[in-house]
Amino acid sequence: MTKITIKDVALRAGVSVKTVSRVINNEVNVRAEMQEKVKKAVNELGFRRNPLARALRNQQTSILSLLYSNPNPGYILEVQNGIQAQCDLDNYNLQILPCDHNDEHFFEKIESLLQRSSTDGVLLIEPLCDMPEVIDLLDKYKLPYALISPATSKPKAPFARSNDEQASYQMTEYLISQGHKDIAFIMGDPSHGDSHQRLKGYQNALAEYNISVDDTFFEQGYFTFESGEISARRLLSLKNRPSAIFASNDYMAAAVLKVAAQKQIKVPQELSIVGYDDTPVSKQIWPALTTVRQPIRDISSHATKKLIAQLNKCSFDEVKTLFECQLVVRESTSVWASD
């Protein structure tokens, strides 16, 4: 079978080879009409670029790397899917670089990973995107990067994240609207910026409705099922236990549901439980979780788009992009009828 070349595409589209090259390399300032002609010709001929030739010519590998340390598999899968979707659109490959930020040799291992990997740019998710030492390593190796859900609102790199503080406020407000005043909170890993944003939203809502914060209703979790279970056992053993528990992610909320079942506490009649993220587990358990849906795929895809724009020296609208979340009400909550 004869190999289709860039010249064949140019001939079919009725444009120059240079124009075809500019379109397939996502360069700016190419008229929409020309882009349409080239893309149509590419599809009709089944043209595929040679990634090795491109790498040699541009000194790029067409590979992006996701660097992460996060115990939540559902969240990570959504992040990967969002990044991969944008990589597919822009003809990049994705390599996954998992690590453990609690490892005492963490930074040495990160540097070793960066030295061994062939990548054009790096995507960081929390907590790594909030670690100056990790950012310094990327700067040291002159690697472009974009951040997914950083804590700070003014990082020097482009980033995308959800409005966690507002969403947490809205979820707490929803519980209050259902008659709940004794609302416990299980915080996520303190090294993650969004853990603090979610706590702040919860606290602000209680303050807004003049509900005093009971210190015994606060638990430190780590976004893991196990930490949620430990927190739930203490909260549900209190003499005056909460009428609702707000867990900072769905995995911890699922653990609360397990402990409630073991203690024969009816959900939602005797206890309302809410989570965060709307990961698959929220619909796989019963009763299904009321939770906060954050557009994890869209956030990740948008951050990837900004990184690719950097690599292609294209401009983007703004460094910061904030995504809104949505409350998803399911069967784990109900109106509280106080005695």
mmCIF file of C-alpha atoms in Angstrom:
data_model
loop_
_atom_site.group_PDB
_atom_site.id
_atom_site.type_symbol
_atom_site.label_atom_id
_atom_site.label_comp_id
_atom_site.label_asym_id
_atom_site.label_seq_id
_atom_site.Cartn_x
_atom_site.Cartn_y
_atom_site.Cartn_z
ATOM 1 C CA MET A 1 0.000 0.000 0.000
ATOM 2 C CA THR A 2 1.412 3.392 -0.996
ATOM 3 C CA LYS A 3 2.265 5.596 1.978
ATOM 4 C CA ILE A 4 0.336 8.872 2.070
ATOM 5 C CA THR A 5 2.636 11.892 2.372
ATOM 6 C CA ILE A 6 2.148 15.523 3.304
ATOM 7 C CA LYS A 7 2.473 16.352 -0.402
ATOM 8 C CA ASP A 8 -0.519 14.122 -1.174
ATOM 9 C CA VAL A 9 -2.556 16.000 1.442
ATOM 10 C CA ALA A 10 -1.511 19.362 -0.021
ATOM 11 C CA LEU A 11 -2.486 18.228 -3.525
ATOM 12 C CA ARG A 12 -5.891 16.937 -2.374
ATOM 13 C CA ALA A 13 -6.607 20.113 -0.360
ATOM 14 C CA GLY A 14 -5.350 22.450 -3.065
ATOM 15 C CA VAL A 15 -2.968 24.236 -0.709
ATOM 16 C CA SER A 16 0.776 24.428 -0.199
ATOM 17 C CA VAL A 17 2.816 21.873 1.731
ATOM 18 C CA LYS A 18 3.695 24.636 4.188
ATOM 19 C CA THR A 19 0.003 25.282 4.904
ATOM 20 C CA VAL A 20 -0.614 21.583 5.547
ATOM 21 C CA SER A 21 2.351 21.528 7.925
ATOM 22 C CA ARG A 22 1.051 24.537 9.824
ATOM 23 C CA VAL A 23 -2.413 23.029 10.221
ATOM 24 C CA ILE A 24 -1.336 19.584 11.417
ATOM 25 C CA ASN A 25 1.110 21.165 13.873
ATOM 26 C CA ASN A 26 -1.657 23.352 15.331
ATOM 27 C CA GLU A 27 0.059 26.614 14.468
ATOM 28 C CA VAL A 28 -1.825 29.870 14.867
ATOM 29 C CA ASN A 29 -2.988 32.343 12.213
ATOM 30 C CA VAL A 30 -4.223 29.767 9.703
ATOM 31 C CA ARG A 31 -7.552 30.736 8.176
ATOM 32 C CA ALA A 32 -10.492 28.551 9.182
ATOM 33 C CA GLU A 33 -11.224 27.822 5.522
ATOM 34 C CA MET A 34 -7.700 26.470 4.982
ATOM 35 C CA GLN A 35 -7.863 24.409 8.184
ATOM 36 C CA GLU A 36 -11.104 22.834 7.031
ATOM 37 C CA LYS A 37 -9.670 21.914 3.620
ATOM 38 C CA VAL A 38 -6.572 20.333 5.136
ATOM 39 C CA LYS A 39 -8.475 18.393 7.812
ATOM 40 C CA LYS A 40 -10.899 17.075 5.201
ATOM 41 C CA ALA A 41 -8.017 15.905 3.003
ATOM 42 C CA VAL A 42 -6.277 14.293 5.987
ATOM 43 C CA ASN A 43 -9.430 12.330 6.840
ATOM 44 C CA GLU A 44 -10.139 11.313 3.246
ATOM 45 C CA LEU A 45 -6.595 10.074 2.625
ATOM 46 C CA GLY A 46 -6.055 8.543 6.064
ATOM 47 C CA PHE A 47 -2.858 10.529 6.520
ATOM 48 C CA ARG A 48 -0.840 9.910 9.691
ATOM 49 C CA ARG A 49 2.106 11.949 10.833
ATOM 50 C CA ASN A 50 5.408 10.287 11.612
ATOM 51 C CA PRO A 51 5.923 11.006 15.318
ATOM 52 C CA LEU A 52 9.650 10.209 15.157
ATOM 53 C CA ALA A 53 10.203 12.653 12.312
ATOM 54 C CA ARG A 54 8.278 15.296 14.186
ATOM 55 C CA ALA A 55 10.339 14.711 17.313
ATOM 56 C CA LEU A 56 13.600 15.044 15.425
ATOM 57 C CA ARG A 57 12.458 18.159 13.609
ATOM 58 C CA ASN A 58 10.966 19.991 16.586
ATOM 59 C CA GLN A 59 13.051 18.409 19.341
ATOM 60 C CA GLN A 60 9.761 17.264 20.848
ATOM 61 C CA THR A 61 8.590 13.775 21.759
ATOM 62 C CA SER A 62 4.823 14.390 21.516
ATOM 63 C CA ILE A 63 4.604 12.932 25.019
ATOM 64 C CA LEU A 64 2.984 14.557 28.040
ATOM 65 C CA SER A 65 3.440 13.218 31.562
ATOM 66 C CA LEU A 66 0.972 13.086 34.435
ATOM 67 C CA LEU A 67 2.783 13.178 37.763
ATOM 68 C CA TYR A 68 0.583 12.315 40.719
ATOM 69 C CA SER A 69 0.434 11.104 44.303
ATOM 70 C CA ASN A 70 -3.198 10.536 45.215
ATOM 71 C CA PRO A 71 -4.903 7.604 46.976
ATOM 72 C CA ASN A 72 -8.254 8.010 45.214
ATOM 73 C CA PRO A 73 -8.379 5.684 42.170
ATOM 74 C CA GLY A 74 -11.746 6.973 40.948
ATOM 75 C CA TYR A 75 -10.497 10.551 40.934
ATOM 76 C CA ILE A 76 -7.240 9.626 39.205
ATOM 77 C CA LEU A 77 -9.106 7.697 36.503
ATOM 78 C CA GLU A 78 -11.274 10.742 35.756
ATOM 79 C CA VAL A 79 -8.165 12.946 35.590
ATOM 80 C CA GLN A 80 -6.475 10.519 33.196
ATOM 81 C CA ASN A 81 -9.547 10.338 30.982
ATOM 82 C CA GLY A 82 -9.721 14.125 30.740
ATOM 83 C CA ILE A 83 -6.045 14.452 29.879
ATOM 84 C CA GLN A 84 -6.164 11.588 27.384
ATOM 85 C CA ALA A 85 -9.146 13.124 25.583
ATOM 86 C CA GLN A 86 -7.209 16.333 24.936
ATOM 87 C CA CYS A 87 -4.037 14.412 24.030
ATOM 88 C CA ASP A 88 -6.020 12.477 21.428
ATOM 89 C CA LEU A 89 -7.314 15.712 19.913
ATOM 90 C CA ASP A 90 -3.824 17.181 19.661
ATOM 91 C CA ASN A 91 -1.931 13.986 18.740
ATOM 92 C CA TYR A 92 0.036 13.666 21.964
ATOM 93 C CA ASN A 93 0.772 10.517 23.922
ATOM 94 C CA LEU A 94 0.324 10.339 27.686
ATOM 95 C CA GLN A 95 2.649 8.642 30.149
ATOM 96 C CA ILE A 96 1.642 8.125 33.775
ATOM 97 C CA LEU A 97 4.202 8.729 36.526
ATOM 98 C CA PRO A 98 2.761 7.709 39.915
ATOM 99 C CA CYS A 99 4.728 8.464 43.071
ATOM 100 C CA ASP A 100 4.285 8.683 46.846
ATOM 101 C CA HIS A 101 4.776 12.109 48.415
ATOM 102 C CA ASN A 102 5.038 10.470 51.854
ATOM 103 C CA ASP A 103 8.174 8.554 50.813
ATOM 104 C CA GLU A 104 11.263 9.926 52.590
ATOM 105 C CA HIS A 105 13.161 9.783 49.276
ATOM 106 C CA PHE A 106 10.289 11.350 47.364
ATOM 107 C CA PHE A 107 12.146 14.276 45.770
ATOM 108 C CA GLU A 108 15.122 12.147 44.732
ATOM 109 C CA LYS A 109 12.725 9.701 43.069
ATOM 110 C CA ILE A 110 10.891 12.540 41.303
ATOM 111 C CA GLU A 111 14.163 13.852 39.921
ATOM 112 C CA SER A 112 15.126 10.354 38.784
ATOM 113 C CA LEU A 113 11.752 9.993 37.029
ATOM 114 C CA LEU A 114 12.239 13.290 35.214
ATOM 115 C CA GLN A 115 15.762 12.326 34.162
ATOM 116 C CA ARG A 116 14.616 8.978 32.740
ATOM 117 C CA SER A 117 11.423 10.063 31.025
ATOM 118 C CA SER A 118 11.194 11.620 27.585
ATOM 119 C CA THR A 119 8.490 14.239 27.848
ATOM 120 C CA ASP A 120 7.576 17.611 26.392
ATOM 121 C CA GLY A 121 5.580 18.802 29.394
ATOM 122 C CA VAL A 122 4.184 17.767 32.756
ATOM 123 C CA LEU A 123 0.741 17.916 34.343
ATOM 124 C CA LEU A 124 0.689 18.056 38.135
ATOM 125 C CA ILE A 125 -2.261 17.371 40.405
ATOM 126 C CA GLU A 126 -2.544 18.043 44.102
ATOM 127 C CA PRO A 127 -0.675 17.804 46.365
ATOM 128 C CA LEU A 128 2.326 17.868 44.011
ATOM 129 C CA CYS A 129 1.182 21.057 42.282
ATOM 130 C CA ASP A 130 1.422 22.846 45.653
ATOM 131 C CA MET A 131 4.956 21.676 46.465
ATOM 132 C CA PRO A 132 7.609 24.331 45.647
ATOM 133 C CA GLU A 133 10.303 21.653 45.546
ATOM 134 C CA VAL A 134 8.514 19.814 42.726
ATOM 135 C CA ILE A 135 7.994 23.055 40.797
ATOM 136 C CA ASP A 136 11.690 23.884 41.260
ATOM 137 C CA LEU A 137 12.655 20.519 39.763
ATOM 138 C CA LEU A 138 10.528 21.164 36.677
ATOM 139 C CA ASP A 139 12.075 24.609 36.329
ATOM 140 C CA LYS A 140 15.531 23.074 36.731
ATOM 141 C CA TYR A 141 14.920 20.775 33.761
ATOM 142 C CA LYS A 142 13.164 23.568 31.834
ATOM 143 C CA LEU A 143 10.000 21.489 31.486
ATOM 144 C CA PRO A 144 6.742 23.342 30.762
ATOM 145 C CA TYR A 145 3.915 22.380 33.095
ATOM 146 C CA ALA A 146 0.280 23.039 33.955
ATOM 147 C CA LEU A 147 -1.472 22.501 37.263
ATOM 148 C CA ILE A 148 -4.697 20.685 38.078
ATOM 149 C CA SER A 149 -6.511 21.941 41.199
ATOM 150 C CA PRO A 150 -3.721 23.860 42.971
ATOM 151 C CA ALA A 151 -4.466 25.487 46.344
ATOM 152 C CA THR A 152 -3.119 28.914 45.496
ATOM 153 C CA SER A 153 -5.087 31.236 43.246
ATOM 154 C CA LYS A 154 -1.926 32.860 41.894
ATOM 155 C CA PRO A 155 0.508 30.193 40.693
ATOM 156 C CA LYS A 156 2.993 31.156 38.009
ATOM 157 C CA ALA A 157 1.888 28.343 35.691
ATOM 158 C CA PRO A 158 -1.495 27.969 33.959
ATOM 159 C CA PHE A 159 -4.007 25.983 35.966
ATOM 160 C CA ALA A 160 -7.606 24.836 36.212
ATOM 161 C CA ARG A 161 -9.565 23.884 39.308
ATOM 162 C CA SER A 162 -13.065 23.725 40.724
ATOM 163 C CA ASN A 163 -14.587 26.217 43.144
ATOM 164 C CA ASP A 164 -14.352 23.870 46.133
ATOM 165 C CA GLU A 165 -15.094 26.473 48.781
ATOM 166 C CA GLN A 166 -18.344 27.516 47.128
ATOM 167 C CA ALA A 167 -19.427 23.913 46.461
ATOM 168 C CA SER A 168 -18.752 22.882 50.057
ATOM 169 C CA TYR A 169 -20.723 25.892 51.269
ATOM 170 C CA GLN A 170 -23.654 24.890 49.059
ATOM 171 C CA MET A 171 -23.595 21.286 50.273
ATOM 172 C CA THR A 172 -23.571 22.389 53.916
ATOM 173 C CA GLU A 173 -26.350 24.868 53.168
ATOM 174 C CA TYR A 174 -28.362 22.033 51.604
ATOM 175 C CA LEU A 175 -28.024 19.936 54.776
ATOM 176 C CA ILE A 176 -29.104 22.923 56.866
ATOM 177 C CA SER A 177 -32.136 23.370 54.599
ATOM 178 C CA GLN A 178 -33.064 19.768 55.413
ATOM 179 C CA GLY A 179 -33.212 20.642 59.118
ATOM 180 C CA HIS A 180 -29.713 19.481 60.110
ATOM 181 C CA LYS A 181 -27.723 21.496 62.647
ATOM 182 C CA ASP A 182 -25.459 18.803 64.077
ATOM 183 C CA ILE A 183 -23.325 18.378 60.960
ATOM 184 C CA ALA A 184 -19.978 16.610 61.286
ATOM 185 C CA PHE A 185 -17.154 17.102 58.806
ATOM 186 C CA ILE A 186 -14.424 14.677 57.752
ATOM 187 C CA MET A 187 -11.587 16.667 56.204
ATOM 188 C CA GLY A 188 -9.399 15.331 53.397
ATOM 189 C CA ASP A 189 -5.617 15.008 53.362
ATOM 190 C CA PRO A 190 -4.225 18.282 54.811
ATOM 191 C CA SER A 191 -1.450 18.313 52.206
ATOM 192 C CA HIS A 192 -4.117 18.817 49.508
ATOM 193 C CA GLY A 193 -5.233 22.378 48.901
ATOM 194 C CA ASP A 194 -8.835 21.449 48.176
ATOM 195 C CA SER A 195 -9.146 19.868 51.643
ATOM 196 C CA HIS A 196 -8.779 23.308 53.194
ATOM 197 C CA GLN A 197 -11.113 24.923 50.660
ATOM 198 C CA ARG A 198 -13.839 22.377 51.441
ATOM 199 C CA LEU A 199 -13.385 22.844 55.182
ATOM 200 C CA LYS A 200 -13.619 26.609 54.760
ATOM 201 C CA GLY A 201 -16.866 26.332 52.791
ATOM 202 C CA TYR A 202 -18.379 24.125 55.513
ATOM 203 C CA GLN A 203 -17.317 26.521 58.272
ATOM 204 C CA ASN A 204 -18.577 29.573 56.382
ATOM 205 C CA ALA A 205 -22.009 28.018 55.880
ATOM 206 C CA LEU A 206 -22.370 27.181 59.575
ATOM 207 C CA ALA A 207 -21.326 30.719 60.496
ATOM 208 C CA GLU A 208 -23.741 32.232 57.970
ATOM 209 C CA TYR A 209 -26.643 30.353 59.572
ATOM 210 C CA ASN A 210 -25.452 31.036 63.153
ATOM 211 C CA ILE A 211 -24.749 27.384 63.875
ATOM 212 C CA SER A 212 -21.924 26.913 66.349
ATOM 213 C CA VAL A 213 -19.078 24.620 65.304
ATOM 214 C CA ASP A 214 -18.775 21.626 67.608
ATOM 215 C CA ASP A 215 -15.120 20.544 67.774
ATOM 216 C CA THR A 216 -16.167 16.957 68.473
ATOM 217 C CA PHE A 217 -17.822 16.914 65.048
ATOM 218 C CA PHE A 218 -14.530 17.420 63.204
ATOM 219 C CA GLU A 219 -12.397 14.512 61.984
ATOM 220 C CA GLN A 220 -9.117 14.489 60.080
ATOM 221 C CA GLY A 221 -9.273 12.060 57.171
ATOM 222 C CA TYR A 222 -6.894 11.398 54.264
ATOM 223 C CA PHE A 223 -9.205 10.793 51.287
ATOM 224 C CA THR A 224 -8.959 7.021 51.883
ATOM 225 C CA PHE A 225 -11.708 4.544 52.732
ATOM 226 C CA GLU A 226 -9.726 3.468 55.804
ATOM 227 C CA SER A 227 -9.449 6.997 57.208
ATOM 228 C CA GLY A 228 -13.159 7.514 56.615
ATOM 229 C CA GLU A 229 -13.932 4.338 58.532
ATOM 230 C CA ILE A 230 -11.804 5.389 61.517
ATOM 231 C CA SER A 231 -13.441 8.820 61.555
ATOM 232 C CA ALA A 232 -16.946 7.366 61.286
ATOM 233 C CA ARG A 233 -16.401 4.956 64.190
ATOM 234 C CA ARG A 234 -15.550 7.831 66.515
ATOM 235 C CA LEU A 235 -18.311 10.148 65.290
ATOM 236 C CA LEU A 236 -20.995 7.471 65.489
ATOM 237 C CA SER A 237 -19.883 6.437 68.978
ATOM 238 C CA LEU A 238 -20.497 9.905 70.421
ATOM 239 C CA LYS A 239 -23.239 10.183 73.026
ATOM 240 C CA ASN A 240 -24.697 13.091 71.083
ATOM 241 C CA ARG A 241 -23.870 11.958 67.593
ATOM 242 C CA PRO A 242 -24.337 14.127 64.488
ATOM 243 C CA SER A 243 -27.496 13.955 62.400
ATOM 244 C CA ALA A 244 -25.437 14.400 59.216
ATOM 245 C CA ILE A 245 -21.856 13.700 58.172
ATOM 246 C CA PHE A 246 -20.164 15.570 55.326
ATOM 247 C CA ALA A 247 -17.159 13.574 54.087
ATOM 248 C CA SER A 248 -14.661 15.376 51.841
ATOM 249 C CA ASN A 249 -14.765 12.674 49.185
ATOM 250 C CA ASP A 250 -16.964 9.772 48.147
ATOM 251 C CA TYR A 251 -14.613 7.054 49.404
ATOM 252 C CA MET A 252 -14.700 8.384 52.953
ATOM 253 C CA ALA A 253 -18.477 8.839 52.680
ATOM 254 C CA ALA A 254 -18.805 5.193 51.584
ATOM 255 C CA ALA A 255 -16.846 4.195 54.685
ATOM 256 C CA VAL A 256 -19.267 6.171 56.864
ATOM 257 C CA LEU A 257 -22.139 4.269 55.252
ATOM 258 C CA LYS A 258 -20.431 0.968 56.084
ATOM 259 C CA VAL A 259 -19.946 1.874 59.746
ATOM 260 C CA ALA A 260 -23.535 3.114 60.015
ATOM 261 C CA ALA A 261 -24.770 -0.237 58.686
ATOM 262 C CA GLN A 262 -22.591 -2.113 61.179
ATOM 263 C CA LYS A 263 -24.031 -0.021 64.008
ATOM 264 C CA GLN A 264 -27.569 -0.520 62.651
ATOM 265 C CA ILE A 265 -28.039 3.210 62.125
ATOM 266 C CA LYS A 266 -30.586 3.760 59.378
ATOM 267 C CA VAL A 267 -29.518 5.977 56.469
ATOM 268 C CA PRO A 268 -31.032 8.448 55.764
ATOM 269 C CA GLN A 269 -33.768 8.168 58.435
ATOM 270 C CA GLU A 270 -31.341 8.381 61.390
ATOM 271 C CA LEU A 271 -28.262 9.764 59.651
ATOM 272 C CA SER A 272 -27.676 11.691 56.434
ATOM 273 C CA ILE A 273 -24.351 11.170 54.648
ATOM 274 C CA VAL A 274 -22.860 13.262 51.844
ATOM 275 C CA GLY A 275 -19.652 12.972 49.858
ATOM 276 C CA TYR A 276 -17.708 14.899 47.256
ATOM 277 C CA ASP A 277 -16.488 14.273 43.657
ATOM 278 C CA ASP A 278 -19.330 12.121 42.278
ATOM 279 C CA THR A 279 -16.944 9.289 41.467
ATOM 280 C CA PRO A 280 -18.452 5.922 40.388
ATOM 281 C CA VAL A 281 -18.530 4.604 43.968
ATOM 282 C CA SER A 282 -21.220 7.175 44.822
ATOM 283 C CA LYS A 283 -23.671 5.269 42.601
ATOM 284 C CA GLN A 284 -22.373 1.763 43.319
ATOM 285 C CA ILE A 285 -23.372 1.710 46.990
ATOM 286 C CA TRP A 286 -26.792 1.810 48.621
ATOM 287 C CA PRO A 287 -28.240 4.141 49.499
ATOM 288 C CA ALA A 288 -26.599 6.053 46.662
ATOM 289 C CA LEU A 289 -24.661 9.088 47.854
ATOM 290 C CA THR A 290 -25.723 12.678 47.768
ATOM 291 C CA THR A 291 -22.509 14.339 46.644
ATOM 292 C CA VAL A 292 -20.817 17.229 44.862
ATOM 293 C CA ARG A 293 -20.133 16.677 41.192
ATOM 294 C CA GLN A 294 -16.994 18.446 40.112
ATOM 295 C CA PRO A 295 -16.144 18.331 36.390
ATOM 296 C CA ILE A 296 -12.876 16.459 36.884
ATOM 297 C CA ARG A 297 -12.532 15.473 33.220
ATOM 298 C CA ASP A 298 -13.199 19.002 31.987
ATOM 299 C CA ILE A 299 -10.741 20.488 34.477
ATOM 300 C CA SER A 300 -8.013 18.027 33.469
ATOM 301 C CA SER A 301 -8.685 18.426 29.759
ATOM 302 C CA HIS A 302 -8.575 22.219 30.043
ATOM 303 C CA ALA A 303 -5.253 22.175 31.913
ATOM 304 C CA THR A 304 -3.859 19.870 29.213
ATOM 305 C CA LYS A 305 -5.058 22.238 26.499
ATOM 306 C CA LYS A 306 -3.186 25.082 28.198
ATOM 307 C CA LEU A 307 -0.021 23.004 28.460
ATOM 308 C CA ILE A 308 -0.159 22.095 24.767
ATOM 309 C CA ALA A 309 -0.714 25.767 23.931
ATOM 310 C CA GLN A 310 2.503 26.544 25.818
ATOM 311 C CA LEU A 311 4.395 23.905 23.877
ATOM 312 C CA ASN A 312 3.126 25.301 20.582
ATOM 313 C CA LYS A 313 3.851 28.861 21.738
ATOM 314 C CA CYS A 314 0.184 29.770 21.396
ATOM 315 C CA SER A 315 -1.651 32.188 23.623
ATOM 316 C CA PHE A 316 -4.574 31.243 25.870
ATOM 317 C CA ASP A 317 -7.313 33.363 27.386
ATOM 318 C CA GLU A 318 -6.127 33.415 30.990
ATOM 319 C CA VAL A 319 -3.797 31.610 33.368
ATOM 320 C CA LYS A 320 -6.544 30.686 35.834
ATOM 321 C CA THR A 321 -9.739 28.821 34.974
ATOM 322 C CA LEU A 322 -12.289 28.137 37.719
ATOM 323 C CA PHE A 323 -14.983 25.500 37.163
ATOM 324 C CA GLU A 324 -18.299 25.432 39.004
ATOM 325 C CA CYS A 325 -19.574 22.294 40.737
ATOM 326 C CA GLN A 326 -23.064 20.822 41.026
ATOM 327 C CA LEU A 327 -24.951 19.249 43.920
ATOM 328 C CA VAL A 328 -26.273 15.764 43.161
ATOM 329 C CA VAL A 329 -29.038 14.741 45.557
ATOM 330 C CA ARG A 330 -29.549 10.998 45.959
ATOM 331 C CA GLU A 331 -30.881 8.622 48.598
ATOM 332 C CA SER A 332 -28.334 9.089 51.416
ATOM 333 C CA THR A 333 -29.957 12.302 52.717
ATOM 334 C CA SER A 334 -33.393 13.265 53.974
ATOM 335 C CA VAL A 335 -35.212 15.894 56.011
ATOM 336 C CA TRP A 336 -34.241 15.739 59.675
ATOM 337 C CA ALA A 337 -37.117 15.683 62.126
ATOM 338 C CA SER A 338 -35.575 16.707 65.450
ATOM 339 C CA ASP A 339 -37.175 15.554 68.677
#
